PDB file of C-alpha atoms and ligand atoms in Angstrom:
ATOM      1  CA  MET A 401     103.770 -49.770 -20.364  1.00 86.00           C
ATOM      2  CA  LEU A 402     102.774 -46.581 -18.712  1.00 93.00           C
ATOM      3  CA  PRO A 403     100.585 -46.923 -15.321  1.00 96.00           C
ATOM      4  CA  ALA A 404      97.213 -46.199 -15.876  1.00 97.00           C
ATOM      5  CA  VAL A 405      96.818 -42.788 -14.670  1.00 97.00           C
ATOM      6  CA  ARG A 406     100.204 -41.587 -16.302  1.00 98.00           C
ATOM      7  CA  LEU A 407      98.782 -43.184 -19.835  1.00 98.00           C
ATOM      8  CA  ILE A 408      95.688 -41.482 -20.095  1.00 98.00           C
ATOM      9  CA  SER A 409      97.310 -38.056 -18.707  1.00 98.00           C
ATOM     10  CA  GLU A 410     100.063 -38.206 -21.177  1.00 98.00           C
ATOM     11  CA  ALA A 411      97.588 -38.766 -23.935  1.00 98.00           C
ATOM     12  CA  ALA A 412      95.087 -35.946 -22.717  1.00 98.00           C
ATOM     13  CA  GLU A 413      98.192 -33.604 -22.888  1.00 98.00           C
ATOM     14  CA  LEU A 414      99.554 -34.825 -25.947  1.00 98.00           C
ATOM     15  CA  ALA A 415      96.092 -34.516 -27.861  1.00 98.00           C
ATOM     16  CA  ALA A 416      95.665 -30.728 -26.388  1.00 98.00           C
ATOM     17  CA  ARG A 417      98.935 -30.042 -27.741  1.00 98.00           C
ATOM     18  CA  ARG A 418      98.563 -31.555 -31.270  1.00 98.00           C
ATOM     19  CA  HIS A 419      94.901 -30.375 -31.737  1.00 97.00           C
ATOM     20  CA  ASN A 420      95.942 -26.996 -29.769  1.00 97.00           C
ATOM     21  CA  GLY A 421      93.923 -23.861 -31.774  1.00 95.00           C
ATOM     22  CA  MET A 422      91.570 -26.320 -33.528  1.00 95.00           C
ATOM     23  CA  ALA A 423      87.786 -25.797 -33.284  1.00 95.00           C
ATOM     24  CA  ARG A 424      85.245 -28.606 -33.220  1.00 91.00           C
ATOM     25  CA  LYS A 425      82.331 -28.655 -35.841  1.00 82.00           C
ATOM     26  CA  GLY A 426      78.918 -27.864 -34.440  1.00 77.00           C
ATOM     27  CA  ARG A 427      77.610 -25.682 -31.557  1.00 76.00           C
ATOM     28  CA  GLY A 428      79.493 -22.569 -30.804  1.00 78.00           C
ATOM     29  CA  ASN A 429      82.856 -23.271 -32.214  1.00 83.00           C
ATOM     30  CA  GLU A 430      83.995 -25.039 -29.065  1.00 93.00           C
ATOM     31  CA  PRO A 431      88.177 -26.060 -28.534  1.00 95.00           C
ATOM     32  CA  TYR A 432      88.683 -29.498 -30.230  1.00 97.00           C
ATOM     33  CA  ILE A 433      89.658 -30.779 -26.850  1.00 97.00           C
ATOM     34  CA  ASN A 434      86.129 -30.853 -25.747  1.00 96.00           C
ATOM     35  CA  HIS A 435      85.371 -33.326 -28.035  1.00 97.00           C
ATOM     36  CA  LEU A 436      88.562 -35.709 -27.089  1.00 98.00           C
ATOM     37  CA  ALA A 437      87.679 -34.908 -23.477  1.00 98.00           C
ATOM     38  CA  GLU A 438      84.106 -36.144 -24.019  1.00 98.00           C
ATOM     39  CA  VAL A 439      84.870 -39.245 -26.118  1.00 98.00           C
ATOM     40  CA  ALA A 440      87.274 -40.368 -23.631  1.00 98.00           C
ATOM     41  CA  ASN A 441      85.045 -39.848 -20.610  1.00 98.00           C
ATOM     42  CA  LEU A 442      82.600 -41.716 -22.478  1.00 98.00           C
ATOM     43  CA  LEU A 443      84.973 -44.467 -22.907  1.00 98.00           C
ATOM     44  CA  ALA A 444      85.879 -44.451 -19.199  1.00 98.00           C
ATOM     45  CA  THR A 445      82.343 -44.456 -18.372  1.00 98.00           C
ATOM     46  CA  ALA A 446      81.223 -47.285 -20.423  1.00 98.00           C
ATOM     47  CA  THR A 447      84.148 -49.302 -19.296  1.00 98.00           C
ATOM     48  CA  ASP A 448      83.693 -48.328 -15.483  1.00 98.00           C
ATOM     49  CA  GLY A 449      87.511 -47.458 -15.787  1.00 96.00           C
ATOM     50  CA  ALA A 450      88.835 -50.805 -16.545  1.00 97.00           C
ATOM     51  CA  ASP A 451      90.644 -50.037 -19.982  1.00 98.00           C
ATOM     52  CA  ALA A 452      93.039 -47.545 -19.756  1.00 98.00           C
ATOM     53  CA  GLU A 453      94.578 -47.863 -23.366  1.00 98.00           C
ATOM     54  CA  LEU A 454      91.243 -47.166 -24.693  1.00 98.00           C
ATOM     55  CA  VAL A 455      90.344 -44.140 -22.642  1.00 98.00           C
ATOM     56  CA  ALA A 456      93.950 -43.187 -23.794  1.00 98.00           C
ATOM     57  CA  ALA A 457      92.819 -43.876 -27.305  1.00 98.00           C
ATOM     58  CA  GLY A 458      89.609 -42.018 -26.964  1.00 98.00           C
ATOM     59  CA  TRP A 459      91.683 -38.856 -26.163  1.00 98.00           C
ATOM     60  CA  LEU A 460      93.943 -39.435 -29.539  1.00 98.00           C
ATOM     61  CA  HIS A 461      91.503 -41.142 -32.018  1.00 98.00           C
ATOM     62  CA  ASP A 462      91.630 -37.764 -34.119  1.00 98.00           C
ATOM     63  CA  THR A 463      95.621 -37.136 -33.864  1.00 98.00           C
ATOM     64  CA  ILE A 464      96.646 -39.146 -36.988  1.00 98.00           C
ATOM     65  CA  GLU A 465      93.821 -38.212 -39.088  1.00 97.00           C
ATOM     66  CA  ASP A 466      94.091 -34.469 -38.070  1.00 96.00           C
ATOM     67  CA  THR A 467      97.613 -33.656 -36.847  1.00 97.00           C
ATOM     68  CA  ASP A 468     100.939 -34.651 -37.924  1.00 96.00           C
ATOM     69  CA  THR A 469     101.107 -37.661 -35.745  1.00 98.00           C
ATOM     70  CA  THR A 470     102.266 -41.071 -36.350  1.00 98.00           C
ATOM     71  CA  ARG A 471     101.212 -44.506 -35.469  1.00 98.00           C
ATOM     72  CA  GLU A 472     104.924 -45.064 -34.776  1.00 98.00           C
ATOM     73  CA  GLU A 473     105.139 -42.262 -32.506  1.00 98.00           C
ATOM     74  CA  LEU A 474     101.988 -43.230 -30.565  1.00 98.00           C
ATOM     75  CA  ALA A 475     103.172 -47.085 -30.292  1.00 98.00           C
ATOM     76  CA  GLU A 476     106.431 -45.692 -28.730  1.00 98.00           C
ATOM     77  CA  ARG A 477     105.157 -43.052 -26.533  1.00 98.00           C
ATOM     78  CA  PHE A 478     102.065 -45.443 -25.502  1.00 98.00           C
ATOM     79  CA  SER A 479     101.445 -48.928 -26.765  1.00 98.00           C
ATOM     80  CA  GLY A 480     101.248 -50.872 -30.003  1.00 98.00           C
ATOM     81  CA  ARG A 481      97.176 -51.476 -28.789  1.00 98.00           C
ATOM     82  CA  VAL A 482      96.623 -47.707 -28.533  1.00 98.00           C
ATOM     83  CA  ALA A 483      98.376 -46.767 -31.787  1.00 98.00           C
ATOM     84  CA  SER A 484      96.345 -49.872 -33.432  1.00 98.00           C
ATOM     85  CA  LEU A 485      93.024 -48.448 -32.008  1.00 98.00           C
ATOM     86  CA  VAL A 486      93.689 -44.918 -33.120  1.00 98.00           C
ATOM     87  CA  VAL A 487      94.747 -46.155 -36.986  1.00 98.00           C
ATOM     88  CA  GLU A 488      91.453 -48.192 -36.685  1.00 98.00           C
ATOM     89  CA  CYS A 489      89.447 -44.701 -36.123  1.00 98.00           C
ATOM     90  CA  THR A 490      91.496 -42.909 -38.718  1.00 98.00           C
ATOM     91  CA  ASP A 491      89.871 -42.000 -42.071  1.00 97.00           C
ATOM     92  CA  ASP A 492      92.004 -41.758 -45.354  1.00 96.00           C
ATOM     93  CA  MET A 493      91.627 -38.140 -45.938  1.00 94.00           C
ATOM     94  CA  SER A 494      93.052 -38.210 -49.584  1.00 96.00           C
ATOM     95  CA  LEU A 495      89.847 -39.869 -50.389  1.00 97.00           C
ATOM     96  CA  PRO A 496      86.723 -37.579 -51.289  1.00 97.00           C
ATOM     97  CA  LYS A 497      84.110 -37.105 -47.915  1.00 96.00           C
ATOM     98  CA  ALA A 498      81.423 -39.366 -49.505  1.00 97.00           C
ATOM     99  CA  GLU A 499      83.875 -41.918 -49.941  1.00 98.00           C
ATOM    100  CA  ARG A 500      85.276 -42.002 -46.320  1.00 98.00           C
ATOM    101  CA  ARG A 501      81.566 -41.847 -45.232  1.00 98.00           C
ATOM    102  CA  ARG A 502      80.686 -44.995 -47.272  1.00 98.00           C
ATOM    103  CA  LEU A 503      83.799 -46.822 -46.016  1.00 98.00           C
ATOM    104  CA  GLN A 504      83.020 -46.046 -42.382  1.00 98.00           C
ATOM    105  CA  VAL A 505      79.731 -47.982 -42.677  1.00 98.00           C
ATOM    106  CA  VAL A 506      81.310 -50.865 -44.779  1.00 98.00           C
ATOM    107  CA  ASP A 507      84.000 -51.201 -42.221  1.00 98.00           C
ATOM    108  CA  ALA A 508      82.604 -50.642 -39.041  1.00 98.00           C
ATOM    109  CA  PRO A 509      81.792 -54.153 -38.535  1.00 98.00           C
ATOM    110  CA  LYS A 510      85.202 -55.540 -39.228  1.00 98.00           C
ATOM    111  CA  LYS A 511      86.993 -53.148 -36.379  1.00 98.00           C
ATOM    112  CA  SER A 512      88.398 -54.750 -33.182  1.00 98.00           C
ATOM    113  CA  ALA A 513      85.792 -54.252 -30.573  1.00 98.00           C
ATOM    114  CA  GLY A 514      87.521 -51.565 -28.908  1.00 98.00           C
ATOM    115  CA  ALA A 515      87.640 -49.496 -31.957  1.00 98.00           C
ATOM    116  CA  LYS A 516      83.865 -50.029 -32.197  1.00 98.00           C
ATOM    117  CA  LEU A 517      83.439 -48.250 -28.889  1.00 98.00           C
ATOM    118  CA  ILE A 518      85.518 -45.384 -30.008  1.00 98.00           C
ATOM    119  CA  LYS A 519      83.453 -44.988 -33.011  1.00 98.00           C
ATOM    120  CA  ILE A 520      80.096 -45.137 -31.186  1.00 98.00           C
ATOM    121  CA  ALA A 521      81.228 -42.349 -28.541  1.00 98.00           C
ATOM    122  CA  ASP A 522      82.688 -40.530 -31.411  1.00 98.00           C
ATOM    123  CA  LYS A 523      79.293 -40.341 -33.051  1.00 98.00           C
ATOM    124  CA  ILE A 524      77.521 -39.484 -29.644  1.00 98.00           C
ATOM    125  CA  SER A 525      79.826 -36.491 -28.905  1.00 98.00           C
ATOM    126  CA  ASN A 526      79.403 -35.482 -32.883  1.00 97.00           C
ATOM    127  CA  ILE A 527      75.794 -35.614 -32.500  1.00 97.00           C
ATOM    128  CA  GLY A 528      75.522 -33.922 -29.436  1.00 97.00           C
ATOM    129  CA  ALA A 529      77.566 -30.764 -30.826  1.00 95.00           C
ATOM    130  CA  ARG A 530      75.011 -30.484 -34.018  1.00 95.00           C
ATOM    131  CA  ILE A 531      71.908 -30.140 -31.517  1.00 95.00           C
ATOM    132  CA  HIS A 532      71.289 -26.604 -31.331  1.00 93.00           C
ATOM    133  CA  PRO A 533      68.412 -24.791 -29.195  1.00 92.00           C
ATOM    134  CA  ASP A 534      67.004 -22.676 -32.367  1.00 93.00           C
ATOM    135  CA  PRO A 535      68.367 -24.612 -35.551  1.00 94.00           C
ATOM    136  CA  THR A 536      68.625 -22.616 -38.782  1.00 95.00           C
ATOM    137  CA  ALA A 537      67.730 -24.599 -42.017  1.00 96.00           C
ATOM    138  CA  GLU A 538      71.031 -25.429 -42.697  1.00 95.00           C
ATOM    139  CA  GLU A 539      71.867 -26.623 -38.989  1.00 95.00           C
ATOM    140  CA  ARG A 540      68.562 -28.929 -39.298  1.00 96.00           C
ATOM    141  CA  GLY A 541      69.941 -30.409 -42.674  1.00 97.00           C
ATOM    142  CA  ASP A 542      73.155 -30.941 -41.126  1.00 96.00           C
ATOM    143  CA  LEU A 543      71.653 -33.123 -38.135  1.00 97.00           C
ATOM    144  CA  VAL A 544      69.521 -35.052 -40.228  1.00 98.00           C
ATOM    145  CA  ASP A 545      72.048 -35.912 -42.592  1.00 98.00           C
ATOM    146  CA  TYR A 546      74.899 -36.517 -39.831  1.00 97.00           C
ATOM    147  CA  THR A 547      72.761 -38.405 -37.950  1.00 98.00           C
ATOM    148  CA  GLY A 548      71.357 -40.610 -40.653  1.00 98.00           C
ATOM    149  CA  TRP A 549      74.868 -41.494 -41.235  1.00 98.00           C
ATOM    150  CA  ALA A 550      76.168 -41.986 -38.152  1.00 98.00           C
ATOM    151  CA  GLU A 551      73.458 -44.564 -37.159  1.00 98.00           C
ATOM    152  CA  GLN A 552      74.551 -46.856 -40.142  1.00 98.00           C
ATOM    153  CA  VAL A 553      78.294 -46.712 -39.164  1.00 98.00           C
ATOM    154  CA  VAL A 554      76.868 -47.478 -35.359  1.00 98.00           C
ATOM    155  CA  ALA A 555      74.851 -50.210 -36.517  1.00 98.00           C
ATOM    156  CA  GLY A 556      77.963 -52.295 -37.401  1.00 98.00           C
ATOM    157  CA  CYS A 557      79.537 -51.387 -34.257  1.00 98.00           C
ATOM    158  CA  ARG A 558      76.778 -52.411 -31.582  1.00 98.00           C
ATOM    159  CA  GLY A 559      76.866 -55.535 -28.911  1.00 98.00           C
ATOM    160  CA  GLY A 560      80.054 -54.560 -27.262  1.00 98.00           C
ATOM    161  CA  ASN A 561      78.583 -52.218 -24.742  1.00 98.00           C
ATOM    162  CA  PRO A 562      74.981 -51.968 -23.628  1.00 98.00           C
ATOM    163  CA  TRP A 563      75.210 -48.715 -21.886  1.00 98.00           C
ATOM    164  CA  LEU A 564      77.396 -46.965 -25.112  1.00 98.00           C
ATOM    165  CA  ASP A 565      74.437 -48.387 -27.261  1.00 98.00           C
ATOM    166  CA  THR A 566      71.498 -46.960 -25.357  1.00 98.00           C
ATOM    167  CA  THR A 567      73.540 -43.524 -25.039  1.00 98.00           C
ATOM    168  CA  PHE A 568      73.679 -43.393 -28.655  1.00 98.00           C
ATOM    169  CA  ASP A 569      69.777 -44.153 -29.315  1.00 98.00           C
ATOM    170  CA  ASN A 570      68.991 -41.403 -26.448  1.00 98.00           C
ATOM    171  CA  MET A 571      71.473 -39.004 -28.192  1.00 98.00           C
ATOM    172  CA  VAL A 572      69.795 -39.928 -31.693  1.00 98.00           C
ATOM    173  CA  GLN A 573      66.237 -39.389 -29.909  1.00 98.00           C
ATOM    174  CA  ARG A 574      67.506 -35.937 -28.529  1.00 98.00           C
ATOM    175  CA  ALA A 575      68.426 -35.029 -32.069  1.00 98.00           C
ATOM    176  CA  ARG A 576      65.104 -36.042 -33.863  1.00 97.00           C
ATOM    177  CA  ALA A 577      63.327 -34.290 -30.791  1.00 97.00           C
ATOM    178  CA  SER A 578      65.293 -30.852 -31.332  1.00 95.00           C
ATOM    179  CA  LEU A 579      64.229 -30.785 -35.342  1.00 92.00           C
TER     180      LEU A 579
HETATM  181 ZN1   ZN B1140      86.262 -37.350 -33.269  1.00 54.76          ZN
END
């Protein structure tokens, strides 16, 4: 396997290229890479840099779902574990949104320890992007809806990393305080 620093920098570069030109949902149409950097950095902080494959998977967690990247490619370029972590965080985009959301809640407790951490970091980042200083009615509704669902997913992912659990809870509090 690649040395830790290379694994993470290769993951960041591939993610930047594959998500090039995409904007994230929420505040200010930020470039998608901002979301990936945030998730990867939450994971690096949560584990104090102890798990390079997890941080690499954080950079890559949306590549299979949103770009033409395959499990095989990730396994070859990174590792089997990185590829598996990303697959675990990939929704079946052929299903309707409501069903994908329902499955995330049902499947969360069955995920690996690493995938649970990625899912919590993902939800922290996505709630944060939906907090607006002066929200419209639509933005309020989206934040309430997203946060309520994220809490259900995260309920099935908790317990592996107290710092990440607390960071999620603090973000939910910030979201509710912003309404
Ligand atoms: Zn994501």
